[in-house]
Coordinates of C-alpha atoms and ligand atoms in Angstrom, one line a residue:
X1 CA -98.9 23.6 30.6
X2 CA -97.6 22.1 27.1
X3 CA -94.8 23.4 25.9
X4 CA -93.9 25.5 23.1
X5 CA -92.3 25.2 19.5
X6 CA -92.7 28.3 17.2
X7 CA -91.0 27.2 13.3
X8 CA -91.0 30.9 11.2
X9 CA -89.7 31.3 7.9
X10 CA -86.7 33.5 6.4
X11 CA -85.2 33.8 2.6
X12 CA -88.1 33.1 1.0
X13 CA -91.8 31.2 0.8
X14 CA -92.5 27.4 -0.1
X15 CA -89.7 26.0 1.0
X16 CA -91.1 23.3 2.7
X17 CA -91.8 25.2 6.0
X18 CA -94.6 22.9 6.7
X19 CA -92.7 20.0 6.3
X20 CA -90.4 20.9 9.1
X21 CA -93.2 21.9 11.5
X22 CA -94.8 18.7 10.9
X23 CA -91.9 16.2 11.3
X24 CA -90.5 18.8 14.6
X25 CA -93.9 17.4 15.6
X26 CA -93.5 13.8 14.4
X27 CA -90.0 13.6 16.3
X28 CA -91.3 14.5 19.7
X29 CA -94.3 12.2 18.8
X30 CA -92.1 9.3 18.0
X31 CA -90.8 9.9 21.7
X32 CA -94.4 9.2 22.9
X33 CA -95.2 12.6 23.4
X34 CA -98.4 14.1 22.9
X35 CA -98.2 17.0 20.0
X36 CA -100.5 19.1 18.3
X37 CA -99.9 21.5 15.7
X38 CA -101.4 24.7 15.1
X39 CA -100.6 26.8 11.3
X40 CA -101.0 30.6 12.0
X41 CA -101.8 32.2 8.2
X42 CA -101.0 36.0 8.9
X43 CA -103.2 37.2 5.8
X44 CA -107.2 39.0 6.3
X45 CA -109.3 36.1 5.3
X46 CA -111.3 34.7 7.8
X47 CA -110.4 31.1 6.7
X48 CA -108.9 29.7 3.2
X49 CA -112.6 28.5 1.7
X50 CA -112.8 32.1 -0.1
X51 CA -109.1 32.2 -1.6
X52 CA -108.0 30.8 -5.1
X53 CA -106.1 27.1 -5.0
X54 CA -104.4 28.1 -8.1
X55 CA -102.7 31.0 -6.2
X56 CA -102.4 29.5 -2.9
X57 CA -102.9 26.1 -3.0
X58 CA -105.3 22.9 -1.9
X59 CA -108.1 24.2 0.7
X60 CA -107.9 21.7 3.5
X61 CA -111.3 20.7 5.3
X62 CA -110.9 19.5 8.9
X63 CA -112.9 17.1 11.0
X64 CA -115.0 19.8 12.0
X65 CA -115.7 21.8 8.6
X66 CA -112.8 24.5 9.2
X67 CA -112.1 25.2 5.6
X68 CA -107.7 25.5 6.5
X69 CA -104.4 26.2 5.0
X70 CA -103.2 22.9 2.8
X71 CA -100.3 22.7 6.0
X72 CA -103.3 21.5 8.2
X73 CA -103.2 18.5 5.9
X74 CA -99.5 17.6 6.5
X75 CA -99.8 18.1 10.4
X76 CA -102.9 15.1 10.1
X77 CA -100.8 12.9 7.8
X78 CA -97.3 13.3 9.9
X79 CA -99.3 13.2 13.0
X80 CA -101.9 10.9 12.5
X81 CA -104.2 13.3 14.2
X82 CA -107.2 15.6 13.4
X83 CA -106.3 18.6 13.7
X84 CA -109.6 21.0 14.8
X85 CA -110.5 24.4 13.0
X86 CA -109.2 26.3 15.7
X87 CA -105.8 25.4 14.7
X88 CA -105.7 27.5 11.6
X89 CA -105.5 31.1 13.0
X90 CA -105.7 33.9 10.4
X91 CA -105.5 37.7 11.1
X92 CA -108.9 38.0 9.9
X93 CA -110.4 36.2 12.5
X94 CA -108.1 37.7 15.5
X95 CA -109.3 41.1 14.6
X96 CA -112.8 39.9 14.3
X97 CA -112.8 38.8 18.1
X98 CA -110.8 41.7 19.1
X99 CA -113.4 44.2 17.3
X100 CA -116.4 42.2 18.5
X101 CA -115.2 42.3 22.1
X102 CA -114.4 46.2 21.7
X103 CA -118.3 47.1 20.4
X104 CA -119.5 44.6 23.4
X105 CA -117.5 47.2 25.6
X106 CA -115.1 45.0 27.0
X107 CA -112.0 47.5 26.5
X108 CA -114.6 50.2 27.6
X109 CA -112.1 53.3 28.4
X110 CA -109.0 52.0 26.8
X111 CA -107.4 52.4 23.7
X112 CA -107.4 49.1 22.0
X113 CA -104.2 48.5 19.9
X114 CA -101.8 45.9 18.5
X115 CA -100.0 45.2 21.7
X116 CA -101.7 44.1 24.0
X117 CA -105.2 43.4 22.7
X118 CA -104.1 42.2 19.3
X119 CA -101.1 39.9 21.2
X120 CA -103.2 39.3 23.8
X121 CA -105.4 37.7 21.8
X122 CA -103.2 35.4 19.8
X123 CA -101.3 34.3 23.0
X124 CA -105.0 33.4 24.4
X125 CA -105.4 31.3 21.4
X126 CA -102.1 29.7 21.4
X127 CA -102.4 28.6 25.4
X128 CA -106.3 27.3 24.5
X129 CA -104.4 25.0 22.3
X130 CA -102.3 23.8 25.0
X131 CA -104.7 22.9 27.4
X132 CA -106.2 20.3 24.9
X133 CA -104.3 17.5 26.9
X134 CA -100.7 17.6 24.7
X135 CA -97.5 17.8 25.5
X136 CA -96.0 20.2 23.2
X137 CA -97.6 22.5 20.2
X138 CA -95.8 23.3 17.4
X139 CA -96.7 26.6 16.0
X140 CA -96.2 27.5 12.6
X141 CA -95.9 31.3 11.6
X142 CA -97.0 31.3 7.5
X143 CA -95.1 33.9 5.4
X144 CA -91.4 35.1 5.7
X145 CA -89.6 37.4 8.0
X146 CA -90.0 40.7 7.4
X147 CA -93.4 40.8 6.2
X148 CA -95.7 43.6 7.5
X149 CA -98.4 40.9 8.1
X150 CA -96.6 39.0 10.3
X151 CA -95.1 41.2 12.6
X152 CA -98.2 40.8 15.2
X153 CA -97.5 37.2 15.6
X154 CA -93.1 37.8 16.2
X155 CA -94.2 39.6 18.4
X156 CA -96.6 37.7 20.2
X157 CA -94.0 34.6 19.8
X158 CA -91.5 36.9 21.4
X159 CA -93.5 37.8 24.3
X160 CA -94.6 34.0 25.1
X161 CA -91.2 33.5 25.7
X162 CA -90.8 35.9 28.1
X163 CA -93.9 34.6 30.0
X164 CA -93.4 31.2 29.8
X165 CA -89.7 31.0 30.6
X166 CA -87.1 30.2 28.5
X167 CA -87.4 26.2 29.1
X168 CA -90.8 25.8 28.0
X169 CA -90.5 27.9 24.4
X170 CA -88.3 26.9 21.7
X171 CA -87.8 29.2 18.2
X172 CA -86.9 27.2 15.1
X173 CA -86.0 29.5 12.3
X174 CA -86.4 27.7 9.1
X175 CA -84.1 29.2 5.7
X176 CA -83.1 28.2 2.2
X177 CA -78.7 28.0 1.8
X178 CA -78.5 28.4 -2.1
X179 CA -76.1 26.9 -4.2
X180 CA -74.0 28.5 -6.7
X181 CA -74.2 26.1 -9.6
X182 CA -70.6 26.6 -10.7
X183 CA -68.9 26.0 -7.8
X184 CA -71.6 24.3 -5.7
X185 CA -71.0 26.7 -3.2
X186 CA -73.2 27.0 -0.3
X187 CA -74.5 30.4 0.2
X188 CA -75.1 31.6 4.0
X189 CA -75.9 35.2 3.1
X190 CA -79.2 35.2 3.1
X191 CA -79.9 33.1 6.1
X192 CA -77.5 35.7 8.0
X193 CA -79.8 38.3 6.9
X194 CA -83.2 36.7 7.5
X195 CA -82.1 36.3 11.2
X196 CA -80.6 39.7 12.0
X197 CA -84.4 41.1 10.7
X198 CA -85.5 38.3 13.4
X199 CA -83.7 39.5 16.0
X200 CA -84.2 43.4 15.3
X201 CA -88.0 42.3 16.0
X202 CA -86.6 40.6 19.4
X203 CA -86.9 37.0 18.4
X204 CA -83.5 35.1 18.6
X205 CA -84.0 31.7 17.2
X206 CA -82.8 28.5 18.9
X207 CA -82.8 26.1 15.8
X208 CA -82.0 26.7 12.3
X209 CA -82.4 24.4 9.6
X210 CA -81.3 25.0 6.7
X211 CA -83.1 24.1 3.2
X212 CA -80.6 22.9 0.8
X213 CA -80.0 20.6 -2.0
X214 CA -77.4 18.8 0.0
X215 CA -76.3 18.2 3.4
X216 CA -74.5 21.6 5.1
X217 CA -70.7 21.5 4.8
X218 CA -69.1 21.9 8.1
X219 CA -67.7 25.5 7.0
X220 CA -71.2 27.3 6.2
X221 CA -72.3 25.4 9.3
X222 CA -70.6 26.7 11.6
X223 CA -70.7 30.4 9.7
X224 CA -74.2 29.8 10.4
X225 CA -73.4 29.3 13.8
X226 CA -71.2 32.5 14.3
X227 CA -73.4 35.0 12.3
X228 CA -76.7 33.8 13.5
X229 CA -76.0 33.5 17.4
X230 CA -77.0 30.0 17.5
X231 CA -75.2 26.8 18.8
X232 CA -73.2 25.1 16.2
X233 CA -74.8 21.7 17.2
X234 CA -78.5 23.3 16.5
X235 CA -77.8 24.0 12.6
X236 CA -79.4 21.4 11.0
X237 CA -80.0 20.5 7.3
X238 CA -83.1 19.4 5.6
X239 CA -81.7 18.1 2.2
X240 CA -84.0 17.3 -1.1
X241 CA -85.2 13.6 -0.4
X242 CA -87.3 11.3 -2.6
X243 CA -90.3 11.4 0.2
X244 CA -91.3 14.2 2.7
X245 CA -91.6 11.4 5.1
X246 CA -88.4 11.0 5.2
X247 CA -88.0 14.5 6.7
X248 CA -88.7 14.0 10.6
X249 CA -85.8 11.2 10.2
X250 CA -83.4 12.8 8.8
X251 CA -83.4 15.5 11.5
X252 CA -84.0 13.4 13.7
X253 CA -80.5 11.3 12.5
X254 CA -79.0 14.7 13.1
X255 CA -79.7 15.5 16.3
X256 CA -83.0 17.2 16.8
X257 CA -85.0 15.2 18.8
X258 CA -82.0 14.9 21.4
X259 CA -81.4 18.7 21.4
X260 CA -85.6 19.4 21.9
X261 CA -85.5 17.0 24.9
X262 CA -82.6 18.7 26.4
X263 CA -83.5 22.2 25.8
X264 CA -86.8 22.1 26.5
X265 CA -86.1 19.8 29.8
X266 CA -88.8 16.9 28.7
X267 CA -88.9 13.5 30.5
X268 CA -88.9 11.7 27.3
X269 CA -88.0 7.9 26.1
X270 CA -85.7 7.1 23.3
X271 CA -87.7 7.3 19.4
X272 CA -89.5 4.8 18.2
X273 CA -89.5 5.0 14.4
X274 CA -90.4 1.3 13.6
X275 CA -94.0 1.9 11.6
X276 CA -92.9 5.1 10.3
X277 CA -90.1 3.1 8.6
X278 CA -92.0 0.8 7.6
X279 CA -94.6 2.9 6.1
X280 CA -91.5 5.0 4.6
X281 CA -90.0 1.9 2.8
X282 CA -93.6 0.9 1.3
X283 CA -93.4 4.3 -0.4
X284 CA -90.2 4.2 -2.0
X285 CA -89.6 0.7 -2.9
X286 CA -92.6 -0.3 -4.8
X287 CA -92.8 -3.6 -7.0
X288 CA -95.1 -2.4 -9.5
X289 CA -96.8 1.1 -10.5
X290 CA -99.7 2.0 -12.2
X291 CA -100.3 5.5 -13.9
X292 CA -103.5 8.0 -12.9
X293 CA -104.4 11.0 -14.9
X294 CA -106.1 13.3 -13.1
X295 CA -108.4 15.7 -15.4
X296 CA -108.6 19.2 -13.5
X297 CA -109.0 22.6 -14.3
X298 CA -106.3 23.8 -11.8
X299 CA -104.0 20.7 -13.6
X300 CA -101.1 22.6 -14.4
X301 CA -100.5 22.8 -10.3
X302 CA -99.9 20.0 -7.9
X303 CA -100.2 21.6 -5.0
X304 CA -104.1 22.1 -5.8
X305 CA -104.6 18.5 -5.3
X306 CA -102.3 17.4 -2.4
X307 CA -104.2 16.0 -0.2
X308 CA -105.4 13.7 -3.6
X309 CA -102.0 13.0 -4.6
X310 CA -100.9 11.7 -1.5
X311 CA -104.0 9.6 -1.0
X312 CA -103.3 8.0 -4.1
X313 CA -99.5 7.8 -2.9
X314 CA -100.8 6.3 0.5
X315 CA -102.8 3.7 -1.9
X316 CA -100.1 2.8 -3.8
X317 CA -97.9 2.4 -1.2
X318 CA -100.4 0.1 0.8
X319 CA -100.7 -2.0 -2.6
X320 CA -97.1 -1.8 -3.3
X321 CA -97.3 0.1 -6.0
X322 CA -95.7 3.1 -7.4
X323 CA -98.8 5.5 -8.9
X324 CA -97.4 8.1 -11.4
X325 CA -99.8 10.9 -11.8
X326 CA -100.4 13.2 -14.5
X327 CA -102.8 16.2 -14.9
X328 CA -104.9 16.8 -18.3
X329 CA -106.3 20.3 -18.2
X330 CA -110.0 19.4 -19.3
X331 CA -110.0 22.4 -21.0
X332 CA -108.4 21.0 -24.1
X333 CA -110.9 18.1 -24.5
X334 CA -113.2 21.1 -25.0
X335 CA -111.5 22.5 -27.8
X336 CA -110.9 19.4 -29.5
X337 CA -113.1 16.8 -28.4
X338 CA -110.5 14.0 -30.3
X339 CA -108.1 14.9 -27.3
X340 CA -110.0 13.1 -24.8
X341 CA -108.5 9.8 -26.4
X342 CA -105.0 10.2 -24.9
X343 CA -107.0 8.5 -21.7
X344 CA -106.9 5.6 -23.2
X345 CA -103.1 5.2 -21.7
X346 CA -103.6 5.5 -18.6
X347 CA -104.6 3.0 -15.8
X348 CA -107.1 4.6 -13.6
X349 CA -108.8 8.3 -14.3
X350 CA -109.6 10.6 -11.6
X351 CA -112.1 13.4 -11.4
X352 CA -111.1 15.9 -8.4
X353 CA -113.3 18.6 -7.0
X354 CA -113.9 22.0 -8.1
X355 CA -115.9 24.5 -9.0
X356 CA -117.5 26.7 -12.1
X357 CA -117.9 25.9 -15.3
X358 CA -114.8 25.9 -16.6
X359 CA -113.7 23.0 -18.4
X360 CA -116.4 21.2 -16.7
X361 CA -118.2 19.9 -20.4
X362 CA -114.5 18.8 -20.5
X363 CA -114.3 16.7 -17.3
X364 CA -117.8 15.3 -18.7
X365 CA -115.7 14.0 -21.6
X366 CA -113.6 12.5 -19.8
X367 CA -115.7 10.6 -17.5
X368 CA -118.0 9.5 -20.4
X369 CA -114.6 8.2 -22.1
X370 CA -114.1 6.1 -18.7
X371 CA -117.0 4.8 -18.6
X372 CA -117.5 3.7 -22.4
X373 CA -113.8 2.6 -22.7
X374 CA -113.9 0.5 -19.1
X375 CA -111.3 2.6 -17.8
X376 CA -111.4 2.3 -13.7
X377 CA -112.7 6.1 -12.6
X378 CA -112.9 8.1 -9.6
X379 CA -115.1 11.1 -9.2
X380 CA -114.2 13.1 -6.3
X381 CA -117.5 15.7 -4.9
X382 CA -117.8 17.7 -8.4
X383 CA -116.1 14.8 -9.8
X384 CA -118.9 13.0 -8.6
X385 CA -121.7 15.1 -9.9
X386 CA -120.8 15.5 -13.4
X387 CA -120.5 11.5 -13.2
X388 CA -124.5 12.0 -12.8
X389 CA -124.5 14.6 -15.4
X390 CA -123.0 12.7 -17.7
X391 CA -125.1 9.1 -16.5
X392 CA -128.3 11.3 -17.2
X393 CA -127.1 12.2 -20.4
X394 CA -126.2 8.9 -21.7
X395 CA -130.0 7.5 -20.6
X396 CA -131.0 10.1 -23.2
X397 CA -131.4 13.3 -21.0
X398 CA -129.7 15.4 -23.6
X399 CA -129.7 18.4 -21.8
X400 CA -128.8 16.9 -17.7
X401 CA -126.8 19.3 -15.9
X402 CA -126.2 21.1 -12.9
X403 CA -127.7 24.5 -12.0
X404 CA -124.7 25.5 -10.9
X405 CA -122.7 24.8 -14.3
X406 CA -125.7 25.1 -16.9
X407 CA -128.5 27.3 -15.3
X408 CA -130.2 27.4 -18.4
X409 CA -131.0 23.2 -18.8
X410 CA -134.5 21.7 -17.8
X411 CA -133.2 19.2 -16.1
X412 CA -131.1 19.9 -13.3
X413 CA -130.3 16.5 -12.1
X414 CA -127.8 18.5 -9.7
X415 CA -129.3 21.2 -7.9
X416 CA -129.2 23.3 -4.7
X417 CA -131.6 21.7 -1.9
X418 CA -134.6 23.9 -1.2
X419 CA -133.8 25.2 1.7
X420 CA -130.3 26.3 0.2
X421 CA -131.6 28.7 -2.3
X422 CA -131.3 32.1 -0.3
X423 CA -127.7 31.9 0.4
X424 CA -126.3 34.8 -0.5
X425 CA -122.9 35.2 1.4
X426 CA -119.9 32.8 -0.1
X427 CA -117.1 32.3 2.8
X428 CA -118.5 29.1 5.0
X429 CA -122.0 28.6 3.5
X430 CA -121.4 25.1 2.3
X431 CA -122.0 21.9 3.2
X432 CA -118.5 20.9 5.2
X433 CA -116.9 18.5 7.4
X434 CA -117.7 15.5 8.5
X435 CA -120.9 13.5 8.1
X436 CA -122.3 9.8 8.9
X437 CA -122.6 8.0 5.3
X438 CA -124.9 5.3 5.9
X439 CA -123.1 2.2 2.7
X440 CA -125.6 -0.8 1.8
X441 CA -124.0 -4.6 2.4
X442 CA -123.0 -6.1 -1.0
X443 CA -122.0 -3.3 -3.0
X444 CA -118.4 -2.0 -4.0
X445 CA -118.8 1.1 -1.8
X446 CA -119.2 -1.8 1.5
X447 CA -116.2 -4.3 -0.1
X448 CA -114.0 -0.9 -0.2
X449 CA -114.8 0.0 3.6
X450 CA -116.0 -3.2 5.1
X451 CA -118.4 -1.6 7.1
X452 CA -122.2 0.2 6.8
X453 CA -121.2 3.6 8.7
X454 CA -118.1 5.7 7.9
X455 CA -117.7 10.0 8.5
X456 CA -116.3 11.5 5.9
X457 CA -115.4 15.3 4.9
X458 CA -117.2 17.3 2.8
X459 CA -117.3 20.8 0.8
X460 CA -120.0 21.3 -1.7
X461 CA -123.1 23.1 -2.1
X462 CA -124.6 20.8 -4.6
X463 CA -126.5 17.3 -4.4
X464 CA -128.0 14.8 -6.6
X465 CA -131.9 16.1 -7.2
X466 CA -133.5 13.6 -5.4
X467 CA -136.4 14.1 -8.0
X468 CA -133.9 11.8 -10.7
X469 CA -133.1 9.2 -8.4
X470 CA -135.9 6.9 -10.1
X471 CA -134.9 7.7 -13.6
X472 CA -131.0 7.5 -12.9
X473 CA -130.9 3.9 -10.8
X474 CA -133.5 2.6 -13.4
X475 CA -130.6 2.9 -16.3
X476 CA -128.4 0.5 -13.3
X477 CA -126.5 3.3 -11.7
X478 CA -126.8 2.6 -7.9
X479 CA -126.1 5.3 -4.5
X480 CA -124.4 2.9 -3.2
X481 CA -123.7 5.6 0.7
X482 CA -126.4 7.9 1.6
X483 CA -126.6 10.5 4.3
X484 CA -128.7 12.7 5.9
X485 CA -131.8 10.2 6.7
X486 CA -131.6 8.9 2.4
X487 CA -132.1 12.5 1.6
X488 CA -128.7 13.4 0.0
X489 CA -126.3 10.9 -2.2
X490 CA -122.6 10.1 -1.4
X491 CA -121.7 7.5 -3.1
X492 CA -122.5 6.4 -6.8
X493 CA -121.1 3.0 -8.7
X494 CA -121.9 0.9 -12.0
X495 CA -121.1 -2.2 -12.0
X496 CA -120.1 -3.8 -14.9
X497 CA -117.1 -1.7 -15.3
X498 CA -114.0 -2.4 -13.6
X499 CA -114.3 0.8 -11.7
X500 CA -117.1 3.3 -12.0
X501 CA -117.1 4.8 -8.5
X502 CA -117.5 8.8 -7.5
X503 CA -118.5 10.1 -4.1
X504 CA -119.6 13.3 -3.1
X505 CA -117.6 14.0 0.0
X506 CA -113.5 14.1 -0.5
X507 CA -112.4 11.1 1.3
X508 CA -108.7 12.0 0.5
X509 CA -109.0 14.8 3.5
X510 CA -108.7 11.3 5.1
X511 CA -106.0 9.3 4.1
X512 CA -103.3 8.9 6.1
X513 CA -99.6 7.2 5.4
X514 CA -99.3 3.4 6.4
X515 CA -104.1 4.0 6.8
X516 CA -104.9 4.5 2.8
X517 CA -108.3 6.0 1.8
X518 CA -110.4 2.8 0.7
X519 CA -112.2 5.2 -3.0
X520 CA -108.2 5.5 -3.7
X521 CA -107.8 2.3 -2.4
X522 CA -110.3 0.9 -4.8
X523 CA -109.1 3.1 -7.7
X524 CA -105.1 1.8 -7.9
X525 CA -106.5 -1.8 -7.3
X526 CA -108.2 -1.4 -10.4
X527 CA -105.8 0.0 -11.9
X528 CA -103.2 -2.4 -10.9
X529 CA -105.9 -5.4 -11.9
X530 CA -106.8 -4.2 -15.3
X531 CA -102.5 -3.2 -16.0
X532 CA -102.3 -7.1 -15.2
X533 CA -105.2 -8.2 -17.1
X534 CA -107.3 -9.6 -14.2
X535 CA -110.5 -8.0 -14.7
X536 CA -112.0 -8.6 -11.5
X537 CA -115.1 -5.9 -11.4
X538 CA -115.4 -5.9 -7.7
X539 CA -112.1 -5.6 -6.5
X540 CA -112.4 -6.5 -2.5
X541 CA -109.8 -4.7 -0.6
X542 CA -109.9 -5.4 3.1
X543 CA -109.0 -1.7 4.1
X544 CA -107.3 -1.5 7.1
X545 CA -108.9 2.0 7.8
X546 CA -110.4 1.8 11.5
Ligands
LIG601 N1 -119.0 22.9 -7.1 C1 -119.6 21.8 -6.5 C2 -120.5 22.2 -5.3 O1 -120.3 23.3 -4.8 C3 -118.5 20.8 -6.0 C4 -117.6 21.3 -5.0 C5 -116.4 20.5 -4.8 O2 -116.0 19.7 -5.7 N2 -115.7 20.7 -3.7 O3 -121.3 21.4 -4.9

């Protein structure tokens, strides 16, 4: 069977806990190992498509629809893989199994508690995982030591241990070493505590690595060491770095892939880091750089758009460029209409997805500033549908909209499909995942990709009414990518512009370091081609997506 790496979490949340669970994963892949990654999220929800991006950050959508934590994202992009729904294990859906199997009369007799049924059943989960052909899975535990919620899954990770044998599971314990600004002192406290509530639950970790601003001094090291009942040579230190990708390597530098190896008794070759150097030094030594604003509701927080800023990243990099990106709350251009004109300094504007009407009329600003000022745009799912919107409204449809932002307009150019109009229920009802998009030769959508047929993800309940496709391609809009047999649109573009492009599905979900995302692709091109004055309108980019 594959073997085991369990990262949890002391001191406090976001410090990068996914970071360090992806690039653990990215070392042993490096050694030609086969690694999967699996992000256990101890909270009630079934999934992440119910919960608020504001609060909790991007919703990631996997291959197969799973609506996942955002660290699903940065297992694909370390990885390179695609990581399948299964892989995002919440509480809610552990005790949905568990209770379904107890009304089905499976536990008939017993008493059915945390442990075993409730271990039992995330241990089941876990060793599914590893008979997916891999070597090793790397298992996650979301929160912090010492919460209530996760105690289930300590101690399910402490009893895997004990039934797999000691070679074949690994604990990394992953905590933040403050530093007193006046002295720059670094502070092991903390860490010393977050362990000693580890190991009162029975978990003693292997690894530690220590979040810092700067590398460990030997002294906290080794206190580390002493305090924590871990080897000296397995504190490691993940210092603040200019790219995340840099992460896997500088643990790696220090030792981690060699002590895995050992400790976990693989047959493994030497790393090969080669591409992922490559792809590193395309990120951070650009030769020019273009700017993006992207026009969101949820602006004022990055990590609602991740997976969108590192597919523009992964563009820019490709195109060696530098894209600086800025977020414009759309809310404002509401308000005061004038405000829209600060767009005008920017290289590229980008629509993301979302949802309500909130600052939508805003977003429909901007686009319509794009689009009359020749400013290349990217609409991304609703991004894409108020570029309709707004396309209706300009061929003199005053009152276009979507029934989902202005249920009160005539004409609904974006609508629910018929069949979707009795959903009632919220949590997985929409449209998700991937689907064939079938792209007609000779437009921009087939000089981004190159080819007729790509799969893309998607999360939306709304489409394009087909009953305005006449009316809208007469004005010289074309759907450029259609799916489901011509019935739904995916992808719009006007040419004329330099870029007037918007697609329905979120093809940042995948863009991958080193294998850009041909929409972003097409987005910082333009950018970069109208920043140099070449105003090519169809900027051919042979995308080295496979
Ligand atoms: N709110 C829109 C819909 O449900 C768009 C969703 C999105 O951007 N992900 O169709």
């Amino acid at each position: 069977m594959a073997k085991f790496v369990f990262v949890t979490g002391g001191v406090m949340s976001g410090i990068g806990k996914g970071v360090i669970a992806a690039s653990i994963g990215k070392i042993l892949q490096a050694r030609k190992l086969r690694v999967t990654a699996v992000k256990i999220d101890p909270y009630l929800n079934y999934d992440a498509g119910t919960m608020n991006p504001y609060i909790h950050g991007e919703v990631f959508v996997t291959e197969d629809g799973g609506e996942t934590d955002m660290d699903i994202g940065t297992y694909e992009r370390f990885l390179d893989i695609n990581v399948p729904k299964s892989h995002n294990i919440t509480t809610g859906q552990i005790y949905s199994s568990v209770i379904e199997r107890e009304r089905r009369g499976d536990f008939l007799g017993k008493c059915v508690q945390i442990i075993p049924h409730i271990t039992d059943e995330i241990k089941d989960r876990l060793r599914n995982i590893a008979s997916e052909g891999v070597d090793l899975v790397i298992v996650e535990i979301g929160g912090t030591v010492g919460d209530i919620e996760s105690l289930p899954y300590l101690e399910a990770a402490r009893q895997f241990r004990l039934d797999e044998g000691i070679s074949n599971v690994v604990n990394v314990h992953v905590t933040l070493v403050p530093m007193l600004d006046v002295v720059g002192e670094q502070k092991t406290k903390p860490t010393q505590h977050s362990v000693q509530e580890l190991r009162r639950i029975g978990v003693q970790p292997d690894v530690i690595v220590a979040r810092s601003k700067v590398p460990l001094r030997p002294e906290p090291r080794k206190k580390i060491a002493l305090f924590c009942n871990v080897e000296e040579s397995a504190v490691f230190t993940s210092q603040d770095i200019a790219s995340i990708y840099e992460s896997p390597l500088l643990l790696d530098e220090q030792g981690l892939g060699n002590y895995l190896v050992t400790r976990l008794q693989l047959s493994s070759n030497s790393p090969d880091w080669s591409s992922w150097k490559k792809m590193i030094k395309s990120h951070l030594s650009p030769r020019s750089q273009v700017t993006i604003a992207i026009c969101g509701k949820y602006a004022e927080l990055a990590d609602c758009y991740v997976s969108v800023n590192d597919a523009l990243r992964d563009a820019g990099a490709a195109l060696d460029a530098k894209v600086n990106l800025e977020f414009i709350e759309t809310d404002d251009f509401e308000k005061e209409p004038a405000k829209v004109r600060v767009l005008s300094r920017f290289d590229g504007v980008l629509v993301p997805g979302g949802f309500g009407s909130r600052g939508s009329e805003g977003k429909i600003k901007a686009i319509e500033y794009s689009r009359t000022h020749n400013i290349p745009f990217l609409g991304i799912c609703f991004g894409f549908q108020l570029a309709v919107v707004e396309y209706a409204r300009s061929l003199g449809m005053e009152d276009a909209g979507s029934s989902e932002l202005n249920p009160g307009s005539k004409n609904h150019v974006v609508d629910l499909m018929p069949e979707q109009n009795d959903v009632l229920e919220k949590g997985g009802t929409m449209r998700l995942g991937a689907h064939e998009i079938l792209i007609d030769e000779g437009t921009l959508a087939y000089s981004l990709y190159q080819r007729t047929k790509v799969w893309e993800r998607h999360r939306h309940r709304y489409e394009v009414n087909p009953e305005y496709i006449a009316q809208l391609t007469s004005g010289g809009l074309r759907f450029s990518g259609r799916s489901d047999a011509n019935r739904r649109m995916e992808i719009l573009e006007l040419s004329g512009n330099k870029l007037h492009f918007a697609t329905q599905f979120h093809a940042e979900f995948k863009s991958r370091p080193g294998r850009p995302s041909p929409p972003y692709s097409g987005l910082v091109q333009a950018g970069l081609n109208s920043k140099n004055q070449e105003l090519k309108t169809h900027p051919v980019l042979a995308s080295a997506r496979k």
